[in-house]
Short mmCIF file of C-alpha atoms in Angstrom, two decimals:
data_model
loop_
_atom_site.label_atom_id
_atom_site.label_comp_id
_atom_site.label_asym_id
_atom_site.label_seq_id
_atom_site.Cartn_x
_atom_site.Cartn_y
_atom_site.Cartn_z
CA UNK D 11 9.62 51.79 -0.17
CA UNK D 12 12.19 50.36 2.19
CA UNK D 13 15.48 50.74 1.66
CA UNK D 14 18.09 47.93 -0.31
CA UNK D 15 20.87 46.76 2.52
CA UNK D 16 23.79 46.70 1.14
CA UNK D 17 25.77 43.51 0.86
CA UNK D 18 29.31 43.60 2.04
CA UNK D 19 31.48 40.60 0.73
CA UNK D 20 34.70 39.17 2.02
CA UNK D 21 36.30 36.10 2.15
CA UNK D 22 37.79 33.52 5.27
CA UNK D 23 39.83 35.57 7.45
CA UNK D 24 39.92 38.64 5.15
CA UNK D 25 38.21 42.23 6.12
CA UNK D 26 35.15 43.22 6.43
CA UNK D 27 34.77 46.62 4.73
CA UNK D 28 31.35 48.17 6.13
CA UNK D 29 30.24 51.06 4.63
CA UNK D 30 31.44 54.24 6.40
CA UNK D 31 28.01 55.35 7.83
CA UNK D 32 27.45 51.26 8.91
CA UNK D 33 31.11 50.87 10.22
CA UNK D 34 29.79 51.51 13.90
CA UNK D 35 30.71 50.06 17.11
CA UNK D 36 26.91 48.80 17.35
CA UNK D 37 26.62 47.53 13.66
CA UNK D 38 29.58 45.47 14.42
CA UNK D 39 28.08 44.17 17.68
CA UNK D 40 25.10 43.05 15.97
CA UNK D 41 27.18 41.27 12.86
CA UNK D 42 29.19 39.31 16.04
CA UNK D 43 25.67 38.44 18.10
CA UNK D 44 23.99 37.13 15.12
CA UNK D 45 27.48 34.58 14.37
CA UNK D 46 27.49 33.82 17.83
CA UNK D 47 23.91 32.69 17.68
CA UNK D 48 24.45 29.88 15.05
CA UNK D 49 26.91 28.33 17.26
CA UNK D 50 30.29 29.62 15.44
CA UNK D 51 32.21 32.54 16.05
CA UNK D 52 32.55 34.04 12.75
CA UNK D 53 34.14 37.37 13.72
CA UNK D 54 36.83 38.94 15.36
CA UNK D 55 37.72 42.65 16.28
CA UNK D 56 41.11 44.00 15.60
CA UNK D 57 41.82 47.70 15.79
CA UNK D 58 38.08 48.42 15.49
CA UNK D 59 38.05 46.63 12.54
CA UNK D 60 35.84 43.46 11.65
CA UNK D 61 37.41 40.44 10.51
CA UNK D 62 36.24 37.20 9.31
CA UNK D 63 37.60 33.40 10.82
CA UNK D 64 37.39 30.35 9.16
CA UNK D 65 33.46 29.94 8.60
CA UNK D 66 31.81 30.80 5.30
CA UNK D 67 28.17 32.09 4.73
CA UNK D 68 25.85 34.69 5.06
CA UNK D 69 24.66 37.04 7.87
CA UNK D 70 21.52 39.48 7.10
CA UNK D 71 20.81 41.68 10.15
CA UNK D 72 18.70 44.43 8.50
CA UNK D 73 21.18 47.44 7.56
CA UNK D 74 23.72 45.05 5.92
CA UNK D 75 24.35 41.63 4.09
CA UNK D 76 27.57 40.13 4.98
CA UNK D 77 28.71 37.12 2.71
CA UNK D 78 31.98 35.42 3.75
CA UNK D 79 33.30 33.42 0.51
CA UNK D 80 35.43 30.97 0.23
CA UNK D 81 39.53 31.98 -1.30
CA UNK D 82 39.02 29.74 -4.25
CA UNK D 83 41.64 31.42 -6.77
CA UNK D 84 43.21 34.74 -6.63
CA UNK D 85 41.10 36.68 -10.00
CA UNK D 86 37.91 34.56 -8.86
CA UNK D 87 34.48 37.14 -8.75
CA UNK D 88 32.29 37.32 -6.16
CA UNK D 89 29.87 35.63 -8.01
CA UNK D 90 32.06 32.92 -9.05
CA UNK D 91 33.24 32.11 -5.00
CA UNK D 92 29.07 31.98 -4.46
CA UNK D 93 28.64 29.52 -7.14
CA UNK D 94 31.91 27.34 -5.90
CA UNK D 95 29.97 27.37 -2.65
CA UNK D 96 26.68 26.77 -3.66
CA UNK D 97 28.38 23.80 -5.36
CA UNK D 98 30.36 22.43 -2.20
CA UNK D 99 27.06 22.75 0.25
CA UNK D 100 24.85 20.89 -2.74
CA UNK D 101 27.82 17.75 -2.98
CA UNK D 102 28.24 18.02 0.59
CA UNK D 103 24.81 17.76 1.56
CA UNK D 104 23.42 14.59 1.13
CA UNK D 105 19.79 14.62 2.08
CA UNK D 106 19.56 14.59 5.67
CA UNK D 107 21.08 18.59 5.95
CA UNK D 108 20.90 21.50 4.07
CA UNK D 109 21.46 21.37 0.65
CA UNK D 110 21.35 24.25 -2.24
CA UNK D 111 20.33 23.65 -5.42
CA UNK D 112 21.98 25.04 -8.65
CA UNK D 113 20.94 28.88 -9.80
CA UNK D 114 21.90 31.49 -11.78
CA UNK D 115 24.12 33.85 -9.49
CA UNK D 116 24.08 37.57 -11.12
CA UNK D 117 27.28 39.22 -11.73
CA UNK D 118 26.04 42.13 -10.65
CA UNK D 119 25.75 41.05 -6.87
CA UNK D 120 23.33 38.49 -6.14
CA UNK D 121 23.45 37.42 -2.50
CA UNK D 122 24.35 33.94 -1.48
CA UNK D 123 21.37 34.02 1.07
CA UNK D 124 19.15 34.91 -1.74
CA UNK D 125 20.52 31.23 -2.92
CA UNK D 126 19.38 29.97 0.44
CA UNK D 127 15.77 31.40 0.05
CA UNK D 128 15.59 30.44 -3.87
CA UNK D 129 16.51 26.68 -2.64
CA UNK D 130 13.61 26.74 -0.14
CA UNK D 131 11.00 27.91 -1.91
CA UNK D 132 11.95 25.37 -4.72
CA UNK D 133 11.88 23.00 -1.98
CA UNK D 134 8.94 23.59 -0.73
CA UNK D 135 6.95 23.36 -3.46
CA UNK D 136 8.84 20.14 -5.10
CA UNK D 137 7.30 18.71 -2.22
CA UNK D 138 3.82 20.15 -2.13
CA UNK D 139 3.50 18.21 -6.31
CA UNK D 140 3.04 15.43 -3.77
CA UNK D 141 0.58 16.41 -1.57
CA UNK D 142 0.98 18.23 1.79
CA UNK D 143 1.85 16.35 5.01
CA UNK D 144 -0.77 14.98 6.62
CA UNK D 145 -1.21 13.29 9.94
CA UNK D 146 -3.68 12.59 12.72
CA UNK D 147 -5.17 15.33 14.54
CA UNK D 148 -7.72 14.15 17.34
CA UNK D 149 -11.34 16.36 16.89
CA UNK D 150 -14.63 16.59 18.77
CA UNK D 151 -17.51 16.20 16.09
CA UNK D 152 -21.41 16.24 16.41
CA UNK D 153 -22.48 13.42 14.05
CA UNK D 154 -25.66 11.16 13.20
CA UNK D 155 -23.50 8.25 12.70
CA UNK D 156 -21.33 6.38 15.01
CA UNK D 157 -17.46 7.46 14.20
CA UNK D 158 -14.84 6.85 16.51
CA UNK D 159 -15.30 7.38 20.06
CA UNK D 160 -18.59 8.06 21.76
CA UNK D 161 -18.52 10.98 24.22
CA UNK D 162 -20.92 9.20 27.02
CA UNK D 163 -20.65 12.63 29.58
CA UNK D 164 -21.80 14.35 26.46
CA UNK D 165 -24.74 12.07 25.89
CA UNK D 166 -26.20 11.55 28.77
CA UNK D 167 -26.54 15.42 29.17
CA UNK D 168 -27.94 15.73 25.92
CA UNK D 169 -31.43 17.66 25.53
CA UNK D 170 -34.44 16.12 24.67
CA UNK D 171 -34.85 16.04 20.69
CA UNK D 172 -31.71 15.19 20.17
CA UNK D 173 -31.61 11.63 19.95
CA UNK D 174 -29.83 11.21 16.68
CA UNK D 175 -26.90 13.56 17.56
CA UNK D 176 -24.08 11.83 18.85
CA UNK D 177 -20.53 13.21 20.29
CA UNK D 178 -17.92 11.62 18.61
CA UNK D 179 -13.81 11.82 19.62
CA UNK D 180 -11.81 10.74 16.22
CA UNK D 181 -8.55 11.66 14.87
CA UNK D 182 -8.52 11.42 10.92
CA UNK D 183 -5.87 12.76 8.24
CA UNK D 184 -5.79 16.29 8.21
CA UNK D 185 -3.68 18.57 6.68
CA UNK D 186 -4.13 21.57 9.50
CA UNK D 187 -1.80 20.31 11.31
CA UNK D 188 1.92 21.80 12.94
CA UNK D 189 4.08 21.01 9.94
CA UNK D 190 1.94 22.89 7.11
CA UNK D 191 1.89 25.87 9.81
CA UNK D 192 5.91 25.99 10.16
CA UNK D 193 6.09 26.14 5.94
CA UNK D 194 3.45 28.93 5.91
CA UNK D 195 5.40 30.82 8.64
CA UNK D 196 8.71 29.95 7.09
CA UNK D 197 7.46 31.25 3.46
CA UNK D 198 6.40 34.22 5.08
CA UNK D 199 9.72 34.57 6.46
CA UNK D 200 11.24 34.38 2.97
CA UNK D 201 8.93 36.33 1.12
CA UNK D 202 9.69 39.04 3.84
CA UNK D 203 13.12 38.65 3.85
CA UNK D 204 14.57 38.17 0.20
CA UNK D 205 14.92 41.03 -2.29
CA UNK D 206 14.54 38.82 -5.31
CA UNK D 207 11.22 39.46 -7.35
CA UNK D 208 11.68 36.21 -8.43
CA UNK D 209 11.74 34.49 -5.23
CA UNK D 210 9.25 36.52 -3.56
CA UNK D 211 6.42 35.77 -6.64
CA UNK D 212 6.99 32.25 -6.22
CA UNK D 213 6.54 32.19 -2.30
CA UNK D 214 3.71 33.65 -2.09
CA UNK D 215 2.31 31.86 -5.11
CA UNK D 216 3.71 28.61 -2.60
CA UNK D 217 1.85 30.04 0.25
CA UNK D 218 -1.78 30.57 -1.63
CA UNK D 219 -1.81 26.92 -1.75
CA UNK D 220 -1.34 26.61 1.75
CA UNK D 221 -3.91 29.46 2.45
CA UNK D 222 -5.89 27.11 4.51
CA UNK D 223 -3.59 26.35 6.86
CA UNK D 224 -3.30 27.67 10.52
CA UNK D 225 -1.43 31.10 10.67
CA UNK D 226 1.78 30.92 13.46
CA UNK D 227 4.06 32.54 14.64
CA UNK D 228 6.51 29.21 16.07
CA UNK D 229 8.37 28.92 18.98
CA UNK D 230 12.12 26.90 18.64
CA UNK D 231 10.46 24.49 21.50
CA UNK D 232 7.35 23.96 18.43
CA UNK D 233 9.85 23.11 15.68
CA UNK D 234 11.56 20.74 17.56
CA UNK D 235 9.07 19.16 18.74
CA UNK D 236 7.51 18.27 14.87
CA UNK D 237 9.59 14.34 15.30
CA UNK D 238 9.48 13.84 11.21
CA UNK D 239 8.07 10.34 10.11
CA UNK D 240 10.07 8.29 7.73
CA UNK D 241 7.54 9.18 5.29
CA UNK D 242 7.54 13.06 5.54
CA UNK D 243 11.83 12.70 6.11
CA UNK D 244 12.34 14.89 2.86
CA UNK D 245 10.69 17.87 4.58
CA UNK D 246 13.26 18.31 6.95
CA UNK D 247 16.14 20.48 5.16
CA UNK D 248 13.32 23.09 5.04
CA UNK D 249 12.24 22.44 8.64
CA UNK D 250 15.88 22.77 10.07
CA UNK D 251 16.30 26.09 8.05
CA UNK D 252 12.63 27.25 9.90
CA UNK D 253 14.53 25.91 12.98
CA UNK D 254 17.72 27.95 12.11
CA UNK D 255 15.60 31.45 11.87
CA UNK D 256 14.32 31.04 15.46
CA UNK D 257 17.85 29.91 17.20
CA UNK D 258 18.70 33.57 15.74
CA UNK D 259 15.54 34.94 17.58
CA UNK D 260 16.61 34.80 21.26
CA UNK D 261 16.22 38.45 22.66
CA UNK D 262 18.79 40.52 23.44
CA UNK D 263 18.83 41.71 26.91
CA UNK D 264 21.66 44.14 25.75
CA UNK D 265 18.90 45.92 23.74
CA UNK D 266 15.63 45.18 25.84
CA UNK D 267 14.08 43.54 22.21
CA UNK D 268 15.29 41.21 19.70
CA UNK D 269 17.22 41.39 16.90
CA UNK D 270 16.25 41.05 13.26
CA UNK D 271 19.07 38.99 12.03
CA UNK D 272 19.57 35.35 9.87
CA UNK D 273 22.60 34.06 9.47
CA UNK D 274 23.08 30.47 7.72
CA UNK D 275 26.86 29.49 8.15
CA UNK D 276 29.14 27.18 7.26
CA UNK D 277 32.42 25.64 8.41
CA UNK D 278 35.12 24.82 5.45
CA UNK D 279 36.59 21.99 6.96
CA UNK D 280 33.36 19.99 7.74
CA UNK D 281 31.95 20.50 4.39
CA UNK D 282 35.77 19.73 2.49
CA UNK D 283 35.57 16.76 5.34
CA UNK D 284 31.76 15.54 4.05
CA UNK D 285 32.54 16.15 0.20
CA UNK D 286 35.64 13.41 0.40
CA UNK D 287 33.51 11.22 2.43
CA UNK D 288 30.85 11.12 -0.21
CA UNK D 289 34.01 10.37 -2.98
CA UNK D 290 35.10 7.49 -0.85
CA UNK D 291 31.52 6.18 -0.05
CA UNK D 292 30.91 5.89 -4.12
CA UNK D 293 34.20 4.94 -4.98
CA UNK D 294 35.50 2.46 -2.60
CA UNK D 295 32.86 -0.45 -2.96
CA UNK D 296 34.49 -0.83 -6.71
CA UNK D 297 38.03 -1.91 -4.72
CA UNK D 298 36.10 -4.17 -2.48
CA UNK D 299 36.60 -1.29 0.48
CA UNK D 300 34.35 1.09 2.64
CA UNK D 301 34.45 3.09 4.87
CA UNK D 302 34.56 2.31 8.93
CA UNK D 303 33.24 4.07 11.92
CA UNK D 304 36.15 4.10 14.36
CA UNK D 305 35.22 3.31 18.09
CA UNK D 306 38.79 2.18 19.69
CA UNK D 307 40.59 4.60 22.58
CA UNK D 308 44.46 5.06 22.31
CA UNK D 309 44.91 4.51 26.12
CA UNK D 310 43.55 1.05 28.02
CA UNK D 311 43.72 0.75 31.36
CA UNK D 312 45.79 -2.19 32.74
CA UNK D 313 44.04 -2.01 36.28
CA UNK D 314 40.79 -1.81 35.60
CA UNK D 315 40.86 -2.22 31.85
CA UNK D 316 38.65 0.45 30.79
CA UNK D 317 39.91 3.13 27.92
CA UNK D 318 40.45 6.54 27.42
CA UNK D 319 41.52 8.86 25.12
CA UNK D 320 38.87 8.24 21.84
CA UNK D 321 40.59 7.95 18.67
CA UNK D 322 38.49 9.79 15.99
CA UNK D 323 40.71 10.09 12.11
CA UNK D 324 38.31 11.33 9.84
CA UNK D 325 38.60 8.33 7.24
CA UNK D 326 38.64 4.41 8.32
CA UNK D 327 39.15 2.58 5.17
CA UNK D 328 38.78 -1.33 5.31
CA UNK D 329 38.12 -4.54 3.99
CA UNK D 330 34.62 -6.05 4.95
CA UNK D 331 35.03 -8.74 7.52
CA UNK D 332 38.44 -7.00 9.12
CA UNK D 333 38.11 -4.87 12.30
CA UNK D 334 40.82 -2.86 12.02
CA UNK D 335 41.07 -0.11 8.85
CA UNK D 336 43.77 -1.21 6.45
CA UNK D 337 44.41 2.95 6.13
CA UNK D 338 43.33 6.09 8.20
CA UNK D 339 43.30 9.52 6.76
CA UNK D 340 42.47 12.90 7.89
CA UNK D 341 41.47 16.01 6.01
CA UNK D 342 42.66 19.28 6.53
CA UNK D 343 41.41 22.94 4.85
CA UNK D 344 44.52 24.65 4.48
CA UNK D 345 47.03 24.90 1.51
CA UNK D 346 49.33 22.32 2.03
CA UNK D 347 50.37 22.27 -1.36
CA UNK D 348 51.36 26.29 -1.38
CA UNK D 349 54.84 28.20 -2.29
CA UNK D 350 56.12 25.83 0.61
CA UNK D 351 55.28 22.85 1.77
CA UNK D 352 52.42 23.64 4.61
CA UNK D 353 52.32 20.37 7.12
CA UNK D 354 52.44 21.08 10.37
CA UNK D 355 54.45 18.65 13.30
CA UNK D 356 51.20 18.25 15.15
CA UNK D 357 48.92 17.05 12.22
CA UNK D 358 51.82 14.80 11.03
CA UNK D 359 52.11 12.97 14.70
CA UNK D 360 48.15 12.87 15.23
CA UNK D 361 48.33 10.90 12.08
CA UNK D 362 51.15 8.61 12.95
CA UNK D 363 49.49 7.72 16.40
CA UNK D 364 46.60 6.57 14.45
CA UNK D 365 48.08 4.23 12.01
CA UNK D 366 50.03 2.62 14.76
CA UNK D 367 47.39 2.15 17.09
CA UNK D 368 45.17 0.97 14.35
CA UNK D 369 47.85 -1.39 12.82
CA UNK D 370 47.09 0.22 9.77
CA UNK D 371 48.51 -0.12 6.32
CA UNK D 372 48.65 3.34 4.67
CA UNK D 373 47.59 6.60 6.10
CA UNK D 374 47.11 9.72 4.09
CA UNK D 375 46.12 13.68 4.12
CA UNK D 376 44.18 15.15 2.03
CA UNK D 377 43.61 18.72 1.26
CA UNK D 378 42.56 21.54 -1.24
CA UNK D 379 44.47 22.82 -3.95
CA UNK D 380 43.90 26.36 -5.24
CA UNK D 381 41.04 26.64 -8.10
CA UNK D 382 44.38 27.99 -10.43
CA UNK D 383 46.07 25.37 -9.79
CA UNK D 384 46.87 23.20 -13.31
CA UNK D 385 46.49 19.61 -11.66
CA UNK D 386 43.74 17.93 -10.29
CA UNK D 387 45.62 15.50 -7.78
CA UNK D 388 49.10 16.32 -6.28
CA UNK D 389 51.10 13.61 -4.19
CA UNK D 390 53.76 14.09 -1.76
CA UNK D 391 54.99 9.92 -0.86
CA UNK D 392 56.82 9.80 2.48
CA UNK D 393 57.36 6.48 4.73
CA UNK D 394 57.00 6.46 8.36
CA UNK D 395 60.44 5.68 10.10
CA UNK D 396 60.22 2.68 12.41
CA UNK D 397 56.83 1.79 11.07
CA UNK D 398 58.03 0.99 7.25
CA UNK D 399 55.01 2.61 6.10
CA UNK D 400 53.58 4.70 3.50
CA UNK D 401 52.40 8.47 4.72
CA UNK D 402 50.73 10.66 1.56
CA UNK D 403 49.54 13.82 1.39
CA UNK D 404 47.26 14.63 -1.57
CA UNK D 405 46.11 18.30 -2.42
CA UNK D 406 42.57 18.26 -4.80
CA UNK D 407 41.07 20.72 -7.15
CA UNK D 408 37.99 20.73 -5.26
CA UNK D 409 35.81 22.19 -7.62
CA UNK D 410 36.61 19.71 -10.57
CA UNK D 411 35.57 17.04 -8.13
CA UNK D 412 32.02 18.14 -7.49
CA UNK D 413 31.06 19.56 -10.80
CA UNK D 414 31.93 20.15 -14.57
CA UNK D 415 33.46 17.55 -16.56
CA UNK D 416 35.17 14.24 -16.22
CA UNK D 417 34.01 14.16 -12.30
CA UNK D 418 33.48 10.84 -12.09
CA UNK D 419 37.16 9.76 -13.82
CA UNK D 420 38.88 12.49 -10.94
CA UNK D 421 36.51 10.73 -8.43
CA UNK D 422 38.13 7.58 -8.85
CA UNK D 423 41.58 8.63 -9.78
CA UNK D 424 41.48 9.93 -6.38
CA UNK D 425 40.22 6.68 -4.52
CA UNK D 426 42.48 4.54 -6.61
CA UNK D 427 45.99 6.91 -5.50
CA UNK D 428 44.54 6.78 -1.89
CA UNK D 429 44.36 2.84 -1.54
CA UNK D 430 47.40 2.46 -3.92
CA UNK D 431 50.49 1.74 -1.42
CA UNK D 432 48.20 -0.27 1.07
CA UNK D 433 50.56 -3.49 1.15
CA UNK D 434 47.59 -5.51 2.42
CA UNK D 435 45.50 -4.65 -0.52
CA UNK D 436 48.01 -5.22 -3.63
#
């Protein structure tokens, strides 16, 4: 019976205590290749020890689990940080990325990539209850009847006897086809990989149904290849996870093989930045507001006219019908709200550039508060000097504003404080 790996949690930028017969030069090599893989660098060496940087997740590279957590509160449980992040990356998602759906995390260690595999097998076969994708595939047939295409070379070399045999070329419906292959390759994957009975029962109970189907093993160059229709657009979640196990496939030529590693990772910021942006998108069509995409560069030339210098803020709010946003905002992961005040010069200036560029009203930060914190919404009011207008910075209780109770009342408390000292808008 092959051995449980143990799983090692820590949170952003804390430790990484290995085990002492795992806390090896090459076990730490292999935790930083399989990061590096998914495009982040979640690990850095000091003294020989591991630490983690600002990305959250989970890293599975055979001997050892490594789960990164968010620092929600200071007496929060493992199991509770999972569940705050299973949370974030299900509000955050939307339905063109990955998304997790709600389960039961055990207290006595469940893994947060067992999470991952639990939401794609549920995927997976919420999807099949509709039938599996189907598309054209072109086939040569021998047939009595006239069907598509008649294969002339192959008639006029026909034997004698054969008269009523034709050579047909058609493409119909067929479910053998690429997609149904990468789902039976990426339950295989799953039911390989996870350690949960649970899971595993229902993948391959998932994969029967597709026992028909083609057996690969899928290069990166396949997957991306697939080009979803708008009609089988729900499938790809699960197809960018298939696509996520083969980025972290590449061989090693440090070890002359490949290394057996997944790693699905995430980055604080972007989802704290997506989980406001869904708040504003529901909330700000009740004030008459939305939010704008932001296409202006700080610098024109006055020679030959042409810009430089793209201005991106995270948040363009504005009236329909005006270019400009009437405020600009930016969100930052850090604990601005904290024993001191936490702002720093350079995100206060960025900020500033914007709203006078823009001719904007209002501009605004916005930023976590800890999980033990007692209010929802905090608001530091400053004004700008020389521009006569209103800077805020607002810390939010995250997790009461993508689940539990009253979400929707916090949801627009918050839109409501963040258009409130917009002169244009009174």
């Amino acid at each position: 019976m092959k051995a449980v790996s143990p799983i090692v949690s820590t949170h952003e930028y804390g430790p990484v205590i290995l085990p002492p017969a795992l806390d090896t030069p090459s076990i730490r090599e292999r935790l930083q290749i399989a990061g590096l893989r998914t495009g982040h660098r979640v690990f850095e060496v000091r003294d020989r020890r591991l630490f983690a940087r600002g990305v959250v997740g989970v890293i599975d590279i055979g001997q050892v689990i490594v789960e990164i957590l968010p620092k929600t509160r200071a007496s929060a449980s493992n199991a509770e940080r999972v569940e705050f992040l299973s949370n974030l990356v299900t509000f955050a998602g939307g339905t063109d990325s990955l998304k997790v759906t709600k389960a039961t995390i055990s207290a006595s260690g469940g893994s947060l990539l067992e999470v991952v595999f639990a939401w794609a097998v549920h995927s997976i076969g919420s999807n099949l209850k509709d039938g599996m994708p189907r598309r054209y595939r072109e086939i040569i047939d021998i047939s009595t009847a006239v069907r598509g295409r008649v294969e002339l070379r192959q008639l006029v070399r026909q034997r004698p006897g054969r008269a009523f045999e034709l050579t047909v070329r058609h493409a119909p419906l067929v479910e053998r086809n690429k997609i149904n292959s990468v789902l039976k390759w990426l339950l295989g994957e799953i039911v390989r990989r996870t350690r949960s009975v649970q899971t595993r029962l229902i993948g391959l109970q998932i994969a029967d149904l597709l026992s028909d189907i083609e057996d690969i093993s899928p290069s990166l160059s396949d997957v991306e290849r697939l080009n979803l229709t708008s009609t089988e657009r729900h499938w790809a979640p699960v197809i960018d996870l298939a696509k996520t196990f083969l980025v972290q496939r590449k061989p090693d030529p440090s070890r002359g093989g490949s290394l057996d590693a997944v790693a699905v990772l995430f980055t604080l910021h972007d989802l704290f930045e997506t989980a406001i942006r869904r708040i504003f998108i529901e909330g700000l069509p009740a004030h008459s507001l939305s939010l704008k995409r932001s296409s202006e560069n700080l610098l024109h030339s006055t020679t030959s006219g042409s810009g430089t210098f793209r201005m991106r803020p995270d948040f363009c709010i504005g009236q329909s019908g005006r270019v400009s946003p009437n405020i600009v905002g930016d969100a930052k992961w850090k604990l601005v709200f904290a024993d001191q005040f936490n702002l720093r010069e350079a995100d206060v200036y960025q900020l500033v550039t914007y709203m006078a560029a823009f001719g904007a009203d209002a501009g605004f930060v916005v930023s976590p508060l800890s999980e033990d914190d007692e209010q929802i919404i905090r608001c530091a009011k400053f004004e700008v000097s020389g521009l006569g207008r209103a800077l805020n910075v607002f810390g939010v209780r995250l997790g009461a504003l993508i689940s539990g109770n009253n979400v929707q009342s916090f949801r627009r408390a918050l839109c409501q404080d963040v258009i409130g000292d917009a002169k244009s808008l009174k």
